[in-house]
């Protein structure tokens, strides 16, 4: 099954063939959004749920003086909050990091889908709860992990999330974010991120080259980061396999 939303939701709940086809029909082929382009702005009316079908995006807030805080990375298969259409306006901006293929599901369509299928309703709720758990873990990183632990934890998390939707090969995965992006996510300068990357390389834990991350010793990187994949809540076979590897 090539649809990444289907692959992601099946990490939480088993879906029927009818459920899978419903998701594929609802998201459609998607539309292309250029890299470094905003998908939806803070203050906009969020009438539809955006689905990342391909590429990377991020949620962020930006101050008038240009300072930016990335609060999450959005990967293929991620719905950009399945209940966002219930709000009057966006409280953050979603921007494309790479070229993104974006699917959209209207609020009424999602409500009709989940009303017809208990499994789809459960899958979207579990996905939303897992997303909240990821956000809590990011808060823990910013508040309690050291700089090197933060970056190591982020790499462990992103690899696990990509593996869950079939986009990581063994211990290698795409990593198209810049050092500025990493700094904006980790609350650090790009200079500090560069030093931390050099330290991780010097420890023999990672290689980051040509927009790909290779984790040479996953167990050691996880120990350094205090990483436990349980907070990702991937309980179905694909998700359990990912959790076991991490």
mmCIF file of C-alpha atoms in Angstrom:
data_model
loop_
_atom_site.group_PDB
_atom_site.id
_atom_site.type_symbol
_atom_site.label_atom_id
_atom_site.label_comp_id
_atom_site.label_asym_id
_atom_site.label_seq_id
_atom_site.Cartn_x
_atom_site.Cartn_y
_atom_site.Cartn_z
ATOM 1 C CA UNK A 1 0.000 0.000 0.000
ATOM 2 C CA UNK A 2 1.692 3.193 -1.206
ATOM 3 C CA UNK A 3 -0.429 5.763 0.648
ATOM 4 C CA UNK A 4 1.632 6.931 3.653
ATOM 5 C CA UNK A 5 -1.448 7.957 5.673
ATOM 6 C CA UNK A 6 -2.689 4.370 5.454
ATOM 7 C CA UNK A 7 0.717 3.047 6.510
ATOM 8 C CA UNK A 8 0.884 5.390 9.468
ATOM 9 C CA UNK A 9 -2.638 4.752 10.768
ATOM 10 C CA UNK A 10 -2.050 0.997 10.515
ATOM 11 C CA UNK A 11 0.740 1.369 13.070
ATOM 12 C CA UNK A 12 -2.019 2.156 15.584
ATOM 13 C CA UNK A 13 -5.064 0.168 14.470
ATOM 14 C CA UNK A 14 -5.660 -2.620 11.898
ATOM 15 C CA UNK A 15 -7.715 -1.291 8.990
ATOM 16 C CA UNK A 16 -9.996 -3.081 6.557
ATOM 17 C CA UNK A 17 -9.561 -2.873 2.806
ATOM 18 C CA UNK A 18 -12.622 -0.609 2.720
ATOM 19 C CA UNK A 19 -10.985 1.700 5.277
ATOM 20 C CA UNK A 20 -7.790 1.848 3.221
ATOM 21 C CA UNK A 21 -9.621 2.669 0.007
ATOM 22 C CA UNK A 22 -11.660 5.318 1.806
ATOM 23 C CA UNK A 23 -8.463 7.049 2.951
ATOM 24 C CA UNK A 24 -6.888 6.864 -0.494
ATOM 25 C CA UNK A 25 -9.994 8.289 -2.158
ATOM 26 C CA UNK A 26 -10.285 11.058 0.426
ATOM 27 C CA UNK A 27 -6.672 12.269 0.166
ATOM 28 C CA UNK A 28 -6.516 12.009 -3.627
ATOM 29 C CA UNK A 29 -3.272 12.492 -5.577
ATOM 30 C CA UNK A 30 -2.469 15.701 -3.721
ATOM 31 C CA UNK A 31 -0.998 18.971 -4.950
ATOM 32 C CA UNK A 32 2.601 20.101 -5.028
ATOM 33 C CA UNK A 33 3.807 22.783 -2.620
ATOM 34 C CA UNK A 34 7.230 24.313 -3.271
ATOM 35 C CA UNK A 35 10.017 24.012 -0.713
ATOM 36 C CA UNK A 36 10.228 26.842 1.854
ATOM 37 C CA UNK A 37 6.624 27.825 1.117
ATOM 38 C CA UNK A 38 3.973 28.188 3.810
ATOM 39 C CA UNK A 39 1.109 25.694 3.517
ATOM 40 C CA UNK A 40 -1.211 27.461 5.959
ATOM 41 C CA UNK A 41 -0.582 30.597 7.999
ATOM 42 C CA UNK A 42 -1.213 31.533 11.588
ATOM 43 C CA UNK A 43 -4.615 33.237 11.672
ATOM 44 C CA UNK A 44 -6.020 31.371 8.649
ATOM 45 C CA UNK A 45 -9.349 29.533 8.807
ATOM 46 C CA UNK A 46 -8.443 25.811 8.913
ATOM 47 C CA UNK A 47 -11.336 24.341 6.953
ATOM 48 C CA UNK A 48 -9.538 21.151 5.905
ATOM 49 C CA UNK A 49 -7.054 18.679 7.326
ATOM 50 C CA UNK A 50 -3.740 18.787 5.484
ATOM 51 C CA UNK A 51 -2.033 15.429 4.906
ATOM 52 C CA UNK A 52 1.674 15.189 4.094
ATOM 53 C CA UNK A 53 1.822 12.589 1.296
ATOM 54 C CA UNK A 54 5.442 13.229 0.334
ATOM 55 C CA UNK A 55 8.188 15.522 1.548
ATOM 56 C CA UNK A 56 8.868 17.225 4.881
ATOM 57 C CA UNK A 57 7.130 20.150 6.557
ATOM 58 C CA UNK A 58 7.141 21.766 9.991
ATOM 59 C CA UNK A 59 4.916 23.620 12.426
ATOM 60 C CA UNK A 60 6.398 26.884 13.597
ATOM 61 C CA UNK A 61 5.796 30.242 15.259
ATOM 62 C CA UNK A 62 7.720 33.329 14.203
ATOM 63 C CA UNK A 63 8.193 36.621 16.014
ATOM 64 C CA UNK A 64 8.077 39.994 14.305
ATOM 65 C CA UNK A 65 11.873 40.239 14.648
ATOM 66 C CA UNK A 66 12.294 37.052 12.582
ATOM 67 C CA UNK A 67 13.106 34.585 15.347
ATOM 68 C CA UNK A 68 11.436 31.253 14.657
ATOM 69 C CA UNK A 69 10.618 28.232 16.824
ATOM 70 C CA UNK A 70 9.895 24.956 15.051
ATOM 71 C CA UNK A 71 7.590 22.957 17.309
ATOM 72 C CA UNK A 72 7.375 19.765 15.224
ATOM 73 C CA UNK A 73 8.509 18.151 12.009
ATOM 74 C CA UNK A 74 5.795 16.719 9.750
ATOM 75 C CA UNK A 75 6.689 13.626 7.722
ATOM 76 C CA UNK A 76 4.927 11.587 5.013
ATOM 77 C CA UNK A 77 1.739 10.111 6.437
ATOM 78 C CA UNK A 78 1.241 12.836 9.018
ATOM 79 C CA UNK A 79 -2.160 14.535 9.173
ATOM 80 C CA UNK A 80 -1.559 18.101 10.309
ATOM 81 C CA UNK A 81 -4.007 17.639 13.213
ATOM 82 C CA UNK A 82 -7.145 15.681 12.251
ATOM 83 C CA UNK A 83 -9.352 17.957 14.376
ATOM 84 C CA UNK A 84 -7.943 21.330 13.334
ATOM 85 C CA UNK A 85 -11.101 22.188 11.356
ATOM 86 C CA UNK A 86 -12.931 22.591 14.681
ATOM 87 C CA UNK A 87 -10.904 25.741 15.415
ATOM 88 C CA UNK A 88 -11.769 29.254 14.257
ATOM 89 C CA UNK A 89 -8.242 30.078 13.205
ATOM 90 C CA UNK A 90 -4.751 28.602 13.067
ATOM 91 C CA UNK A 91 -2.523 29.353 16.060
ATOM 92 C CA UNK A 92 0.687 28.446 14.185
ATOM 93 C CA UNK A 93 2.049 28.228 10.649
ATOM 94 C CA UNK A 94 2.798 25.056 8.696
ATOM 95 C CA UNK A 95 5.610 25.417 6.181
ATOM 96 C CA UNK A 96 7.163 23.094 3.607
ATOM 97 C CA UNK A 97 10.828 22.279 4.221
ATOM 98 C CA UNK A 98 11.205 20.290 0.992
ATOM 99 C CA UNK A 99 8.821 20.126 -1.949
ATOM 100 C CA UNK A 100 5.671 18.606 -0.439
ATOM 101 C CA UNK A 101 2.818 16.659 -1.982
ATOM 102 C CA UNK A 102 -0.159 17.743 0.065
ATOM 103 C CA UNK A 103 -3.479 15.951 0.370
ATOM 104 C CA UNK A 104 -6.478 17.560 2.049
ATOM 105 C CA UNK A 105 -9.586 16.126 3.685
ATOM 106 C CA UNK A 106 -12.451 18.471 4.496
ATOM 107 C CA UNK A 107 -13.840 18.466 8.018
ATOM 108 C CA UNK A 108 -17.261 17.093 6.974
ATOM 109 C CA UNK A 109 -15.585 14.333 4.935
ATOM 110 C CA UNK A 110 -13.459 13.241 7.889
ATOM 111 C CA UNK A 111 -16.477 13.286 10.188
ATOM 112 C CA UNK A 112 -18.450 11.135 7.747
ATOM 113 C CA UNK A 113 -15.552 8.678 7.344
ATOM 114 C CA UNK A 114 -15.031 8.223 11.064
ATOM 115 C CA UNK A 115 -18.783 7.951 11.704
ATOM 116 C CA UNK A 116 -18.967 5.044 9.238
ATOM 117 C CA UNK A 117 -15.895 3.221 10.546
ATOM 118 C CA UNK A 118 -15.101 2.666 14.215
ATOM 119 C CA UNK A 119 -11.566 1.598 13.239
ATOM 120 C CA UNK A 120 -10.875 4.820 11.345
ATOM 121 C CA UNK A 121 -12.254 6.862 14.223
ATOM 122 C CA UNK A 122 -10.002 4.979 16.651
ATOM 123 C CA UNK A 123 -6.994 5.295 14.325
ATOM 124 C CA UNK A 124 -7.290 9.075 14.011
ATOM 125 C CA UNK A 125 -7.781 9.476 17.759
ATOM 126 C CA UNK A 126 -4.753 7.290 18.516
ATOM 127 C CA UNK A 127 -2.699 9.257 15.992
ATOM 128 C CA UNK A 128 -3.706 12.528 17.665
ATOM 129 C CA UNK A 129 -2.786 11.151 21.095
ATOM 130 C CA UNK A 130 0.578 9.922 19.799
ATOM 131 C CA UNK A 131 1.239 13.359 18.295
ATOM 132 C CA UNK A 132 0.538 14.939 21.685
ATOM 133 C CA UNK A 133 2.971 12.470 23.264
ATOM 134 C CA UNK A 134 5.656 13.480 20.757
ATOM 135 C CA UNK A 135 5.051 17.124 21.666
ATOM 136 C CA UNK A 136 5.479 16.301 25.357
ATOM 137 C CA UNK A 137 8.768 14.559 24.581
ATOM 138 C CA UNK A 138 9.984 17.646 22.705
ATOM 139 C CA UNK A 139 9.142 19.729 25.779
ATOM 140 C CA UNK A 140 11.176 17.328 27.916
ATOM 141 C CA UNK A 141 14.089 17.662 25.499
ATOM 142 C CA UNK A 142 14.034 21.450 25.619
ATOM 143 C CA UNK A 143 13.702 21.475 29.405
ATOM 144 C CA UNK A 144 15.885 18.605 30.582
ATOM 145 C CA UNK A 145 18.126 17.128 27.868
ATOM 146 C CA UNK A 146 21.557 18.542 27.103
ATOM 147 C CA UNK A 147 22.300 19.840 23.614
ATOM 148 C CA UNK A 148 23.845 16.586 22.403
ATOM 149 C CA UNK A 149 21.056 14.537 24.010
ATOM 150 C CA UNK A 150 18.406 16.680 22.291
ATOM 151 C CA UNK A 151 19.878 16.164 18.832
ATOM 152 C CA UNK A 152 20.488 12.459 19.405
ATOM 153 C CA UNK A 153 16.892 12.044 20.585
ATOM 154 C CA UNK A 154 15.519 13.895 17.556
ATOM 155 C CA UNK A 155 17.494 11.654 15.200
ATOM 156 C CA UNK A 156 16.225 8.519 16.976
ATOM 157 C CA UNK A 157 12.641 9.771 16.801
ATOM 158 C CA UNK A 158 12.731 10.815 13.151
ATOM 159 C CA UNK A 159 14.302 7.514 12.115
ATOM 160 C CA UNK A 160 11.602 5.573 13.985
ATOM 161 C CA UNK A 161 8.785 7.634 12.480
ATOM 162 C CA UNK A 162 10.183 7.286 8.957
ATOM 163 C CA UNK A 163 10.700 3.540 9.397
ATOM 164 C CA UNK A 164 7.052 3.181 10.428
ATOM 165 C CA UNK A 165 5.909 4.403 7.000
ATOM 166 C CA UNK A 166 8.560 2.493 5.070
ATOM 167 C CA UNK A 167 10.930 5.406 4.422
ATOM 168 C CA UNK A 168 13.994 4.248 6.363
ATOM 169 C CA UNK A 169 16.409 1.585 5.183
ATOM 170 C CA UNK A 170 17.993 -0.335 8.059
ATOM 171 C CA UNK A 171 19.851 2.403 9.945
ATOM 172 C CA UNK A 172 19.685 5.055 7.207
ATOM 173 C CA UNK A 173 16.949 7.595 6.499
ATOM 174 C CA UNK A 174 16.407 10.911 4.699
ATOM 175 C CA UNK A 175 17.389 14.011 6.655
ATOM 176 C CA UNK A 176 16.717 17.044 4.436
ATOM 177 C CA UNK A 177 16.617 19.625 7.217
ATOM 178 C CA UNK A 178 19.288 22.313 7.443
ATOM 179 C CA UNK A 179 21.362 23.200 10.487
ATOM 180 C CA UNK A 180 19.222 26.335 10.793
ATOM 181 C CA UNK A 181 16.099 24.129 10.901
ATOM 182 C CA UNK A 182 17.667 21.940 13.586
ATOM 183 C CA UNK A 183 18.653 25.019 15.574
ATOM 184 C CA UNK A 184 15.130 26.443 15.371
ATOM 185 C CA UNK A 185 13.734 23.106 16.586
ATOM 186 C CA UNK A 186 16.293 22.553 19.342
ATOM 187 C CA UNK A 187 16.358 26.130 20.672
ATOM 188 C CA UNK A 188 20.015 26.539 19.699
ATOM 189 C CA UNK A 189 22.092 28.449 17.176
ATOM 190 C CA UNK A 190 23.209 26.828 13.930
ATOM 191 C CA UNK A 191 26.795 27.193 15.170
ATOM 192 C CA UNK A 192 25.964 25.131 18.267
ATOM 193 C CA UNK A 193 24.190 22.528 16.106
ATOM 194 C CA UNK A 194 27.274 22.256 13.906
ATOM 195 C CA UNK A 195 29.460 21.593 16.931
ATOM 196 C CA UNK A 196 27.027 18.988 18.257
ATOM 197 C CA UNK A 197 26.933 17.218 14.894
ATOM 198 C CA UNK A 198 30.737 17.123 14.870
ATOM 199 C CA UNK A 199 30.683 15.629 18.370
ATOM 200 C CA UNK A 200 28.206 12.903 17.357
ATOM 201 C CA UNK A 201 30.332 12.129 14.304
ATOM 202 C CA UNK A 202 33.471 12.048 16.432
ATOM 203 C CA UNK A 203 31.836 9.499 18.741
ATOM 204 C CA UNK A 204 31.207 7.287 15.709
ATOM 205 C CA UNK A 205 27.429 7.392 16.222
ATOM 206 C CA UNK A 206 26.205 9.059 13.028
ATOM 207 C CA UNK A 207 27.052 10.233 9.544
ATOM 208 C CA UNK A 208 25.039 13.052 7.988
ATOM 209 C CA UNK A 209 25.853 13.455 4.325
ATOM 210 C CA UNK A 210 23.949 14.342 1.138
ATOM 211 C CA UNK A 211 20.689 14.859 3.064
ATOM 212 C CA UNK A 212 20.796 11.347 4.532
ATOM 213 C CA UNK A 213 21.376 10.254 8.120
ATOM 214 C CA UNK A 214 23.154 7.007 8.951
ATOM 215 C CA UNK A 215 23.037 5.814 12.554
ATOM 216 C CA UNK A 216 26.060 3.561 13.055
ATOM 217 C CA UNK A 217 25.172 2.384 16.562
ATOM 218 C CA UNK A 218 21.408 2.750 17.209
ATOM 219 C CA UNK A 219 21.583 1.310 20.715
ATOM 220 C CA UNK A 220 24.365 3.680 21.771
ATOM 221 C CA UNK A 221 22.602 6.691 20.248
ATOM 222 C CA UNK A 222 19.389 5.741 22.067
ATOM 223 C CA UNK A 223 21.272 5.408 25.372
ATOM 224 C CA UNK A 224 22.879 8.810 24.915
ATOM 225 C CA UNK A 225 19.488 10.382 24.111
ATOM 226 C CA UNK A 226 17.506 8.573 26.845
ATOM 227 C CA UNK A 227 15.290 7.479 23.950
ATOM 228 C CA UNK A 228 12.456 5.001 24.514
ATOM 229 C CA UNK A 229 10.135 4.596 21.527
ATOM 230 C CA UNK A 230 7.154 3.696 23.769
ATOM 231 C CA UNK A 231 5.879 7.306 23.563
ATOM 232 C CA UNK A 232 5.286 6.846 19.818
ATOM 233 C CA UNK A 233 2.499 4.368 20.727
ATOM 234 C CA UNK A 234 2.947 2.191 17.622
ATOM 235 C CA UNK A 235 1.201 -0.935 18.823
ATOM 236 C CA UNK A 236 0.384 -2.782 15.585
ATOM 237 C CA UNK A 237 2.903 -5.130 13.866
ATOM 238 C CA UNK A 238 4.641 -2.477 11.711
ATOM 239 C CA UNK A 239 4.964 -0.135 14.642
ATOM 240 C CA UNK A 240 6.133 -2.856 17.029
ATOM 241 C CA UNK A 241 8.879 -3.842 14.586
ATOM 242 C CA UNK A 242 10.077 -0.233 14.514
ATOM 243 C CA UNK A 243 10.009 0.004 18.310
ATOM 244 C CA UNK A 244 11.982 -3.207 18.661
ATOM 245 C CA UNK A 245 14.722 -1.944 16.319
ATOM 246 C CA UNK A 246 15.077 1.245 18.344
#
